[in-house]
């Protein structure tokens, strides 16, 4: 009887693990979370000291995947295996802890993970997010810690952040709204083929460098007085350096093909 | 012994460089001669002041230049028929003392400048050593922002050593973050005439996946007019995943280098 109970419990655990909809882990002693995936990701602030990873069900602009049909009956009594690592979470993730760094590698493809990952992290934790080599976009909201984020074609939206920010997209738009600018380290925002739109509090102290090789640069900060559409066109095809207010931390913004918009937050 | 002989030997008398007999003669003369007594007191006072000036050793180059200068002045004086003051022992001594004061003062001032320069150099070196340690440490940090900050310290080095250049080349080739690689390329571009940097830029051109960084490297290689860059550019031109604007840039670069 005892053996039967253990077997039943084991099957129950396996079924829970293989079909779980969330992954949760305590972040005690962790200062930085590094996530590598191929899909869309949205990260917001949670109230606990845990990382919670689930499906990005509320994504309004994620591309729908209708090519792959996961027939759960067919995979019954089987477990998924992956080419690029071992799933030690039951959620298609390989999680590795090294000192105060937690590394998460998403083992599922963009199609399998579609529409994406919805992640909740505690305030104050540093975030490294790489959305891979496809069209995964990144949305990160409400963090006052360091954020570094890379996408290939997908856009980057950082909302109510204070940095330092290191953002790079090959061809996606980058939109960042700062609620304050951390003076601890430099911020660099780059894209090769799209526009960058950055909003800073009007009293920000910073040394700014703006560069668009083929696009134009617009701002309502006090750079150069050439008016165009309410914002000032302050240059094209060149590097523009200026301090704003009292000067301070370095903020470098550059796009090869796109325009740069640097706005004051009212 | 006459006063003129006493004045001639007064310094040696003070420094006890005379025979016992001469010392006795001068001592006896000074007892009875008010003028020589005054000369003795004045000379002693002046020598005491000299002793208060710290010793300063002229550099070998400066000594050599000084000797050459004096030698040429002596030749010029002979040629122009300038009368030596050597015959007049009093004026001769005054001239020697004045010249000594001049050179001592010159040495003192020169020493001040040299010491100040040396202190500045030491401060610059200490600052650079501190920045080097800081820079190398920061470039290994988990935070990309810290690594970029570390790369930024490169601006402080007028003559960066091989260890710093190698660390930056390593960032440019291997950093997982595109913005850190971009910052490393920008930093290295300030010393693009260095052979190590040029060959590293050529090596990395085909490996770098980011189009903005590819274009930045192409610009640096074109400005350094290194034709070795043509081969990797042509390979990049043939790759299917090279973006159109990088290919356009390469076409311009190739015609500039040919």
Coordinates of C-alpha atoms in Angstrom, one line a residue:
Chain A
X1 CA 0.0 0.0 0.0
X2 CA 2.8 2.4 1.0
X3 CA 4.6 1.7 -2.3
X4 CA 1.5 2.4 -4.3
X5 CA 1.1 5.8 -2.5
X6 CA 4.7 6.8 -3.3
X7 CA 4.2 5.9 -7.0
X8 CA 0.9 7.8 -7.2
X9 CA 2.6 10.8 -5.5
X10 CA 5.6 10.6 -7.9
X11 CA 3.3 10.6 -10.9
X12 CA 1.3 13.5 -9.5
X13 CA 4.6 15.5 -9.0
X14 CA 5.8 14.7 -12.5
X15 CA 2.5 15.8 -14.0
X16 CA 2.5 19.0 -12.0
X17 CA 6.1 19.7 -13.0
X18 CA 5.6 19.1 -16.7
X19 CA 2.4 21.1 -17.0
X20 CA 3.2 24.0 -14.6
X21 CA 2.3 27.4 -15.9
X22 CA 4.7 29.4 -13.7
X23 CA 8.2 29.1 -12.4
X24 CA 9.0 30.7 -9.1
X25 CA 12.2 31.0 -7.2
X26 CA 13.5 33.0 -4.2
X27 CA 16.1 35.6 -5.0
X28 CA 17.7 35.8 -1.5
X29 CA 21.3 36.8 -2.0
X30 CA 20.8 37.5 -5.7
X31 CA 21.8 40.9 -7.0
X32 CA 21.5 40.4 -10.8
X33 CA 19.2 38.3 -12.9
X34 CA 20.4 37.5 -16.4
X35 CA 17.8 36.2 -18.9
X36 CA 18.5 34.9 -22.4
X37 CA 15.5 34.1 -24.6
X38 CA 14.3 34.2 -28.2
X39 CA 10.9 35.7 -27.5
X40 CA 8.9 38.7 -26.3
X41 CA 9.4 39.6 -22.6
X42 CA 7.6 41.9 -20.2
X43 CA 9.2 42.5 -16.8
X44 CA 7.4 44.3 -14.0
X45 CA 8.0 44.9 -10.2
X46 CA 6.6 42.4 -7.7
X47 CA 6.0 42.6 -4.0
X48 CA 8.0 39.6 -2.9
X49 CA 11.6 38.7 -3.2
X50 CA 10.9 36.0 -5.8
X51 CA 11.3 35.7 -9.5
X52 CA 8.1 34.6 -11.1
X53 CA 8.0 33.5 -14.7
X54 CA 4.9 32.8 -16.7
X55 CA 3.3 33.2 -20.1
X56 CA 2.9 36.7 -21.6
X57 CA -0.8 36.3 -22.0
X58 CA -1.6 40.0 -21.9
X59 CA 0.6 40.9 -24.8
X60 CA -1.4 43.0 -27.2
X61 CA 1.0 43.2 -30.1
X62 CA 2.7 39.8 -29.9
X63 CA 2.6 37.9 -33.2
X64 CA 0.3 34.9 -32.9
X65 CA 1.8 31.5 -33.5
X66 CA -0.5 29.2 -35.5
X67 CA 2.2 27.0 -37.0
X68 CA 2.9 24.6 -34.1
X69 CA 0.2 22.7 -32.4
X70 CA 1.2 21.1 -29.1
X71 CA -0.9 18.0 -28.8
X72 CA -0.5 17.1 -25.1
X73 CA -2.0 13.7 -25.6
X74 CA 0.9 12.8 -27.9
X75 CA 3.6 13.8 -25.4
X76 CA 1.9 12.1 -22.4
X77 CA 4.4 10.0 -20.4
X78 CA 7.2 11.7 -22.3
X79 CA 9.3 14.6 -21.2
X80 CA 10.7 17.4 -23.4
X81 CA 14.5 17.5 -23.9
X82 CA 16.4 20.5 -25.4
X83 CA 19.4 20.9 -27.6
X84 CA 20.9 23.9 -25.7
X85 CA 20.7 22.8 -22.1
X86 CA 18.9 20.9 -19.3
X87 CA 15.5 22.0 -18.1
X88 CA 15.9 22.1 -14.3
X89 CA 12.7 24.0 -13.7
X90 CA 9.9 22.0 -15.4
X91 CA 9.2 25.2 -17.3
X92 CA 11.6 24.9 -20.2
X93 CA 14.3 26.9 -18.5
X94 CA 17.8 26.2 -17.4
X95 CA 18.5 28.1 -14.2
X96 CA 22.1 28.5 -12.8
X97 CA 23.2 30.4 -9.7
X98 CA 26.7 31.8 -9.5
X99 CA 27.4 33.9 -6.4
X100 CA 25.0 36.8 -6.6
X101 CA 24.1 36.2 -10.2
X102 CA 21.2 34.1 -11.4
X103 CA 21.3 33.1 -15.0
X104 CA 18.2 31.9 -16.8
X105 CA 18.4 30.4 -20.3
X106 CA 15.1 29.9 -22.1
X107 CA 15.4 26.5 -23.8
X108 CA 12.2 26.8 -25.8
X109 CA 12.1 28.3 -29.3
X110 CA 10.3 31.5 -30.1
X111 CA 7.4 29.5 -31.6
X112 CA 7.1 27.2 -28.6
X113 CA 7.3 30.1 -26.2
X114 CA 4.8 32.2 -28.1
X115 CA 3.5 34.8 -27.2
X116 CA 6.4 35.2 -24.7
X117 CA 7.5 35.4 -21.1
X118 CA 5.9 37.5 -18.4
X119 CA 8.4 38.0 -15.6
X120 CA 8.0 39.5 -12.1
X121 CA 11.1 40.6 -10.2
X122 CA 11.7 42.5 -6.9
X123 CA 12.5 46.2 -7.0
X124 CA 16.2 46.9 -6.8
X125 CA 17.5 43.8 -8.6
X126 CA 19.8 44.4 -11.6
X127 CA 18.4 43.0 -14.9
X128 CA 20.2 41.7 -18.0
X129 CA 17.8 40.7 -20.7
X130 CA 18.7 39.4 -24.2
X131 CA 15.7 38.7 -26.5
X132 CA 17.8 36.8 -29.0
X133 CA 18.2 36.9 -32.8
X134 CA 14.5 37.1 -33.9
X135 CA 11.8 39.6 -33.3
X136 CA 11.3 39.3 -29.6
X137 CA 10.6 42.7 -28.0
X138 CA 11.4 43.8 -24.4
X139 CA 9.2 45.8 -22.1
X140 CA 10.5 46.6 -18.6
X141 CA 8.6 48.8 -16.3
X142 CA 9.1 50.5 -12.9
X143 CA 12.7 49.5 -12.0
X144 CA 15.2 51.9 -10.2
X145 CA 18.0 49.5 -10.7
X146 CA 20.6 48.9 -13.5
X147 CA 19.1 47.4 -16.7
X148 CA 20.8 46.1 -19.8
X149 CA 18.7 44.9 -22.6
X150 CA 19.4 43.7 -26.2
X151 CA 17.0 42.9 -29.0
X152 CA 17.5 42.0 -32.6
X153 CA 14.4 43.3 -34.5
X154 CA 12.0 43.7 -31.6
X155 CA 11.5 47.1 -29.9
X156 CA 12.7 48.0 -26.5
X157 CA 10.3 49.9 -24.2
X158 CA 11.6 50.9 -20.8
X159 CA 9.1 52.8 -18.7
X160 CA 9.7 54.7 -15.4
X161 CA 13.3 53.6 -15.0
X162 CA 16.3 55.4 -13.6
X163 CA 19.2 53.4 -14.9
X164 CA 22.1 53.0 -15.5
X165 CA 20.7 51.7 -18.8
X166 CA 22.6 49.8 -21.5
X167 CA 20.2 49.3 -24.4
X168 CA 20.9 48.0 -27.9
X169 CA 18.6 46.9 -30.7
X170 CA 19.8 46.0 -34.1
X171 CA 16.7 47.2 -35.9
X172 CA 14.0 47.8 -33.3
X173 CA 12.8 51.1 -31.9
X174 CA 14.0 52.1 -28.5
X175 CA 11.7 54.1 -26.3
X176 CA 12.8 55.0 -22.8
X177 CA 11.1 57.1 -20.2
X178 CA 13.3 58.0 -17.2
X179 CA 11.6 59.0 -13.9
X180 CA 15.1 59.9 -12.6
X181 CA 18.6 59.5 -13.8
X182 CA 21.0 57.5 -11.6
X183 CA 24.4 59.2 -11.4
X184 CA 26.2 55.9 -10.5
X185 CA 27.1 54.7 -14.0
X186 CA 26.9 55.7 -17.7
X187 CA 23.8 55.1 -19.8
X188 CA 24.3 54.0 -23.5
X189 CA 21.4 53.6 -25.9
X190 CA 22.1 52.4 -29.4
X191 CA 20.3 51.0 -32.4
X192 CA 21.6 50.5 -35.9
X193 CA 18.4 50.8 -38.0
X194 CA 15.6 52.5 -36.1
X195 CA 14.6 55.5 -34.0
X196 CA 15.4 56.2 -30.4
X197 CA 13.0 58.2 -28.2
X198 CA 14.2 59.2 -24.8
X199 CA 12.4 61.3 -22.1
X200 CA 14.4 62.7 -19.2
X201 CA 13.2 64.7 -16.2
X202 CA 13.8 68.4 -17.1
X203 CA 16.2 68.8 -14.1
X204 CA 18.5 65.9 -15.1
X205 CA 22.2 66.6 -14.6
X206 CA 24.0 64.8 -17.4
X207 CA 26.7 65.0 -20.1
X208 CA 24.9 64.0 -23.3
X209 CA 26.2 62.7 -26.5
X210 CA 23.8 62.3 -29.4
X211 CA 24.8 60.8 -32.7
X212 CA 22.8 59.8 -35.8
X213 CA 24.9 58.9 -38.8
X214 CA 22.0 59.0 -41.4
X215 CA 19.1 60.4 -39.4
X216 CA 18.3 63.6 -37.5
X217 CA 18.4 64.6 -33.9
X218 CA 15.6 66.5 -32.2
X219 CA 15.3 67.8 -28.6
X220 CA 13.6 70.4 -26.5
X221 CA 16.6 70.6 -24.1
X222 CA 18.8 73.7 -24.6
X223 CA 21.2 72.6 -27.3
X224 CA 20.8 74.7 -30.6
X225 CA 18.0 77.0 -31.5
X226 CA 16.7 75.5 -34.9
X227 CA 13.0 75.0 -34.7
X228 CA 11.1 72.1 -36.3
X229 CA 7.7 70.7 -35.3
X230 CA 7.9 71.9 -31.8
X231 CA 11.2 70.1 -31.2
X232 CA 14.5 71.5 -32.3
X233 CA 16.6 69.9 -35.0
X234 CA 20.1 70.2 -33.6
X235 CA 22.1 68.3 -36.1
X236 CA 22.4 65.4 -38.5
X237 CA 25.2 63.2 -39.5
X238 CA 27.4 64.1 -36.6
X239 CA 28.1 63.7 -33.0
X240 CA 26.6 66.3 -30.7
X241 CA 28.0 66.7 -27.2
X242 CA 26.5 68.9 -24.5
X243 CA 25.9 69.0 -20.8
X244 CA 22.4 69.7 -19.5
X245 CA 21.7 71.6 -16.3
X246 CA 24.8 71.1 -14.1
X247 CA 26.3 68.3 -16.2
X248 CA 26.8 64.8 -14.6
X249 CA 26.6 61.2 -15.6
X250 CA 27.3 60.3 -19.2
X251 CA 24.3 59.5 -21.5
X252 CA 25.2 58.4 -25.0
X253 CA 22.4 57.9 -27.6
X254 CA 23.2 56.8 -31.1
X255 CA 21.4 55.4 -34.1
X256 CA 23.0 54.7 -37.5
X257 CA 19.9 55.1 -39.7
X258 CA 17.2 56.4 -37.4
X259 CA 16.3 59.6 -35.8
X260 CA 16.9 60.5 -32.1
X261 CA 14.3 62.3 -30.0
X262 CA 15.4 63.6 -26.7
X263 CA 12.5 65.1 -24.7
X264 CA 11.9 66.9 -21.4
X265 CA 9.5 65.1 -19.1
X266 CA 6.9 67.6 -18.0
Chain B
X1 CA 101.1 91.3 4.3
X2 CA 99.1 94.0 2.5
X3 CA 95.3 94.3 2.5
X4 CA 95.0 93.3 -1.1
X5 CA 96.7 90.0 -0.3
X6 CA 94.4 89.4 2.6
X7 CA 91.3 90.0 0.5
X8 CA 92.7 87.5 -2.0
X9 CA 92.9 84.8 0.6
X10 CA 90.0 85.6 2.8
X11 CA 87.8 82.7 1.7
X12 CA 90.6 80.2 2.1
X13 CA 91.3 81.7 5.5
X14 CA 87.7 81.2 6.6
X15 CA 87.6 77.7 5.3
X16 CA 91.0 77.0 6.9
X17 CA 92.7 76.0 3.6
X18 CA 95.9 77.9 4.3
X19 CA 99.2 77.0 6.0
X20 CA 99.5 77.7 9.7
X21 CA 102.0 80.4 9.0
X22 CA 99.6 82.2 6.5
X23 CA 96.7 81.9 9.0
X24 CA 98.9 83.5 11.7
X25 CA 99.9 86.4 9.4
X26 CA 96.3 87.1 8.4
X27 CA 95.0 86.9 11.9
X28 CA 97.6 89.4 13.1
X29 CA 96.8 91.7 10.2
X30 CA 93.1 91.6 10.8
X31 CA 93.6 92.5 14.5
X32 CA 95.1 95.8 13.4
X33 CA 93.2 96.5 10.2
X34 CA 89.6 97.7 10.5
X35 CA 89.0 97.4 6.7
X36 CA 90.1 93.7 6.4
X37 CA 88.2 92.9 9.6
X38 CA 85.0 94.3 7.9
X39 CA 85.8 92.3 4.7
X40 CA 86.2 89.1 6.9
X41 CA 82.9 89.7 8.6
X42 CA 81.0 90.4 5.3
X43 CA 82.5 87.4 3.6
X44 CA 81.6 85.1 6.6
X45 CA 78.0 86.4 6.5
X46 CA 77.8 85.8 2.8
X47 CA 79.2 82.3 3.0
X48 CA 76.7 81.5 5.8
X49 CA 73.8 82.6 3.6
X50 CA 75.2 80.3 0.9
X51 CA 75.2 77.4 3.3
X52 CA 71.5 78.0 3.9
X53 CA 70.7 77.3 0.3
X54 CA 70.0 73.6 -0.2
X55 CA 72.5 71.6 -2.3
X56 CA 71.5 71.1 -5.9
X57 CA 73.2 69.0 -8.4
X58 CA 72.9 70.1 -12.0
X59 CA 72.0 67.4 -14.5
X60 CA 74.8 66.1 -16.7
X61 CA 73.3 67.8 -19.7
X62 CA 72.9 71.1 -18.0
X63 CA 76.5 70.9 -16.8
X64 CA 77.8 70.1 -20.2
X65 CA 75.7 73.0 -21.7
X66 CA 77.1 75.4 -19.1
X67 CA 80.7 74.4 -19.7
X68 CA 80.2 74.8 -23.5
X69 CA 78.5 78.2 -22.9
X70 CA 81.4 79.4 -20.7
X71 CA 84.0 78.2 -23.1
X72 CA 82.3 80.0 -26.0
X73 CA 82.0 83.2 -23.9
X74 CA 85.7 83.0 -23.0
X75 CA 86.6 82.6 -26.7
X76 CA 84.3 85.5 -27.6
X77 CA 85.9 87.7 -24.9
X78 CA 89.4 87.0 -26.2
X79 CA 88.3 87.7 -29.7
X80 CA 86.7 91.1 -28.7
X81 CA 89.7 92.1 -26.6
X82 CA 87.7 92.2 -23.4
X83 CA 90.0 93.0 -20.5
X84 CA 90.2 90.3 -17.9
X85 CA 89.4 91.5 -14.3
X86 CA 91.9 88.9 -13.1
X87 CA 94.6 91.5 -12.6
X88 CA 92.5 93.4 -10.2
X89 CA 92.2 90.9 -7.3
X90 CA 89.3 92.8 -5.5
X91 CA 87.1 93.1 -8.6
X92 CA 88.1 89.6 -9.5
X93 CA 86.8 88.2 -6.2
X94 CA 83.6 90.3 -6.4
X95 CA 83.0 89.0 -9.9
X96 CA 83.6 85.4 -8.8
X97 CA 81.2 85.8 -5.8
X98 CA 78.6 87.5 -8.0
X99 CA 78.9 84.7 -10.6
X100 CA 78.6 82.1 -7.8
X101 CA 75.5 83.8 -6.4
X102 CA 74.0 84.0 -9.9
X103 CA 74.6 80.3 -10.6
X104 CA 73.4 79.2 -7.1
X105 CA 70.2 81.3 -7.5
X106 CA 69.8 79.9 -11.0
X107 CA 70.2 76.4 -9.7
X108 CA 67.8 77.0 -6.8
X109 CA 65.1 78.3 -9.2
X110 CA 65.8 75.6 -11.7
X111 CA 65.5 73.0 -8.9
X112 CA 62.1 74.4 -8.0
X113 CA 60.9 74.0 -11.5
X114 CA 62.4 70.5 -11.9
X115 CA 61.0 69.4 -8.6
X116 CA 57.5 70.8 -9.4
X117 CA 57.6 69.0 -12.8
X118 CA 58.8 65.8 -11.1
X119 CA 56.0 66.0 -8.6
X120 CA 53.5 66.6 -11.3
X121 CA 54.9 63.6 -13.3
X122 CA 54.7 61.4 -10.1
X123 CA 51.1 62.5 -9.5
X124 CA 50.2 61.8 -13.2
X125 CA 51.9 58.4 -13.0
X126 CA 50.2 57.5 -9.7
X127 CA 46.9 58.6 -11.1
X128 CA 47.4 56.5 -14.3
X129 CA 48.4 53.5 -12.2
X130 CA 45.3 53.9 -10.1
X131 CA 43.1 54.3 -13.2
X132 CA 44.8 51.3 -14.8
X133 CA 44.0 49.1 -11.9
X134 CA 40.5 50.5 -11.7
X135 CA 40.0 50.2 -15.4
X136 CA 41.1 46.5 -15.6
X137 CA 39.0 45.6 -12.6
X138 CA 35.9 47.3 -14.0
X139 CA 36.2 45.7 -17.4
X140 CA 35.6 42.3 -15.7
X141 CA 32.5 43.4 -13.9
X142 CA 29.1 41.7 -14.4
X143 CA 27.5 45.1 -15.1
X144 CA 27.8 46.3 -18.7
X145 CA 27.5 49.9 -17.5
X146 CA 30.5 49.4 -15.2
X147 CA 32.5 47.8 -18.1
X148 CA 31.7 50.8 -20.3
X149 CA 32.8 53.1 -17.4
X150 CA 36.0 51.1 -17.2
X151 CA 36.6 51.4 -21.0
X152 CA 36.0 55.2 -20.6
X153 CA 39.2 55.4 -18.4
X154 CA 41.2 54.7 -21.5
X155 CA 40.9 58.4 -22.4
X156 CA 43.2 59.3 -19.5
X157 CA 46.1 57.4 -20.9
X158 CA 48.4 59.3 -23.3
X159 CA 50.6 56.2 -23.8
X160 CA 48.6 53.2 -22.9
X161 CA 50.7 50.1 -22.1
X162 CA 50.2 46.7 -23.8
X163 CA 48.2 45.3 -21.0
X164 CA 45.5 48.0 -21.3
X165 CA 45.4 47.7 -25.1
X166 CA 45.1 43.9 -24.8
X167 CA 42.3 44.2 -22.3
X168 CA 40.4 46.6 -24.6
X169 CA 41.0 44.3 -27.6
X170 CA 39.6 41.5 -25.5
X171 CA 36.4 43.5 -24.7
X172 CA 36.1 44.4 -28.4
X173 CA 36.3 40.8 -29.5
X174 CA 34.6 38.9 -26.7
X175 CA 32.2 41.0 -24.7
X176 CA 28.7 39.7 -24.8
X177 CA 27.2 43.2 -24.8
X178 CA 27.1 45.2 -28.1
X179 CA 27.4 48.6 -26.3
X180 CA 30.6 47.5 -24.5
X181 CA 32.1 46.3 -27.7
X182 CA 31.1 49.6 -29.4
X183 CA 32.7 51.6 -26.5
X184 CA 35.9 49.5 -26.8
X185 CA 36.1 50.1 -30.6
X186 CA 35.6 53.9 -30.0
X187 CA 38.3 53.9 -27.4
X188 CA 40.8 52.0 -29.5
X189 CA 40.2 54.3 -32.5
X190 CA 42.2 57.0 -30.7
X191 CA 45.3 54.9 -31.2
X192 CA 44.5 53.3 -34.5
X193 CA 48.0 53.8 -35.8
X194 CA 49.2 51.1 -33.4
X195 CA 49.9 47.9 -35.3
X196 CA 48.3 45.7 -32.6
X197 CA 45.1 47.7 -32.7
X198 CA 45.0 47.8 -36.5
X199 CA 45.5 44.1 -36.9
X200 CA 42.9 43.4 -34.1
X201 CA 40.3 45.6 -35.9
X202 CA 41.0 43.7 -39.2
X203 CA 40.6 40.4 -37.3
X204 CA 37.4 41.4 -35.6
X205 CA 35.6 42.8 -38.7
X206 CA 34.3 39.5 -40.0
X207 CA 33.4 38.3 -36.5
X208 CA 31.4 41.3 -35.3
X209 CA 27.6 40.8 -35.9
X210 CA 26.5 44.3 -35.1
X211 CA 26.2 46.5 -38.2
X212 CA 26.9 49.8 -36.2
X213 CA 30.1 48.3 -34.9
X214 CA 31.0 46.9 -38.3
X215 CA 30.6 50.5 -39.8
X216 CA 32.6 52.0 -37.0
X217 CA 35.5 49.6 -37.6
X218 CA 35.4 50.2 -41.4
X219 CA 35.6 53.9 -40.8
X220 CA 38.7 53.5 -38.6
X221 CA 40.4 51.2 -41.1
X222 CA 39.7 53.5 -44.0
X223 CA 41.1 56.5 -42.1
X224 CA 44.3 54.5 -41.3
X225 CA 44.6 53.6 -45.0
X226 CA 45.5 50.0 -44.3
X227 CA 44.9 48.0 -47.4
X228 CA 44.9 44.7 -45.4
X229 CA 41.3 45.7 -44.5
X230 CA 40.2 45.0 -48.1
X231 CA 40.2 41.2 -47.7
X232 CA 37.8 41.1 -44.6
X233 CA 35.6 43.8 -46.2
X234 CA 35.2 41.8 -49.4
X235 CA 34.3 38.7 -47.3
X236 CA 31.7 40.8 -45.4
X237 CA 30.4 42.1 -48.7
X238 CA 29.8 38.5 -49.9
X239 CA 27.9 37.4 -46.7
X240 CA 24.1 37.1 -47.1
X241 CA 23.4 38.4 -43.6
X242 CA 25.4 41.6 -44.0
X243 CA 22.9 44.5 -44.0
X244 CA 22.5 46.7 -47.1
X245 CA 23.8 49.9 -45.4
X246 CA 27.0 48.1 -44.3
X247 CA 27.5 46.8 -47.9
X248 CA 27.0 50.4 -49.1
X249 CA 29.6 51.6 -46.6
X250 CA 32.0 48.8 -47.7
X251 CA 31.7 49.8 -51.3
X252 CA 32.6 53.4 -50.5
X253 CA 35.5 52.2 -48.3
X254 CA 36.9 49.8 -50.9
X255 CA 37.1 52.6 -53.5
X256 CA 38.8 54.8 -50.9
X257 CA 41.4 52.2 -50.1
X258 CA 42.2 51.1 -53.7

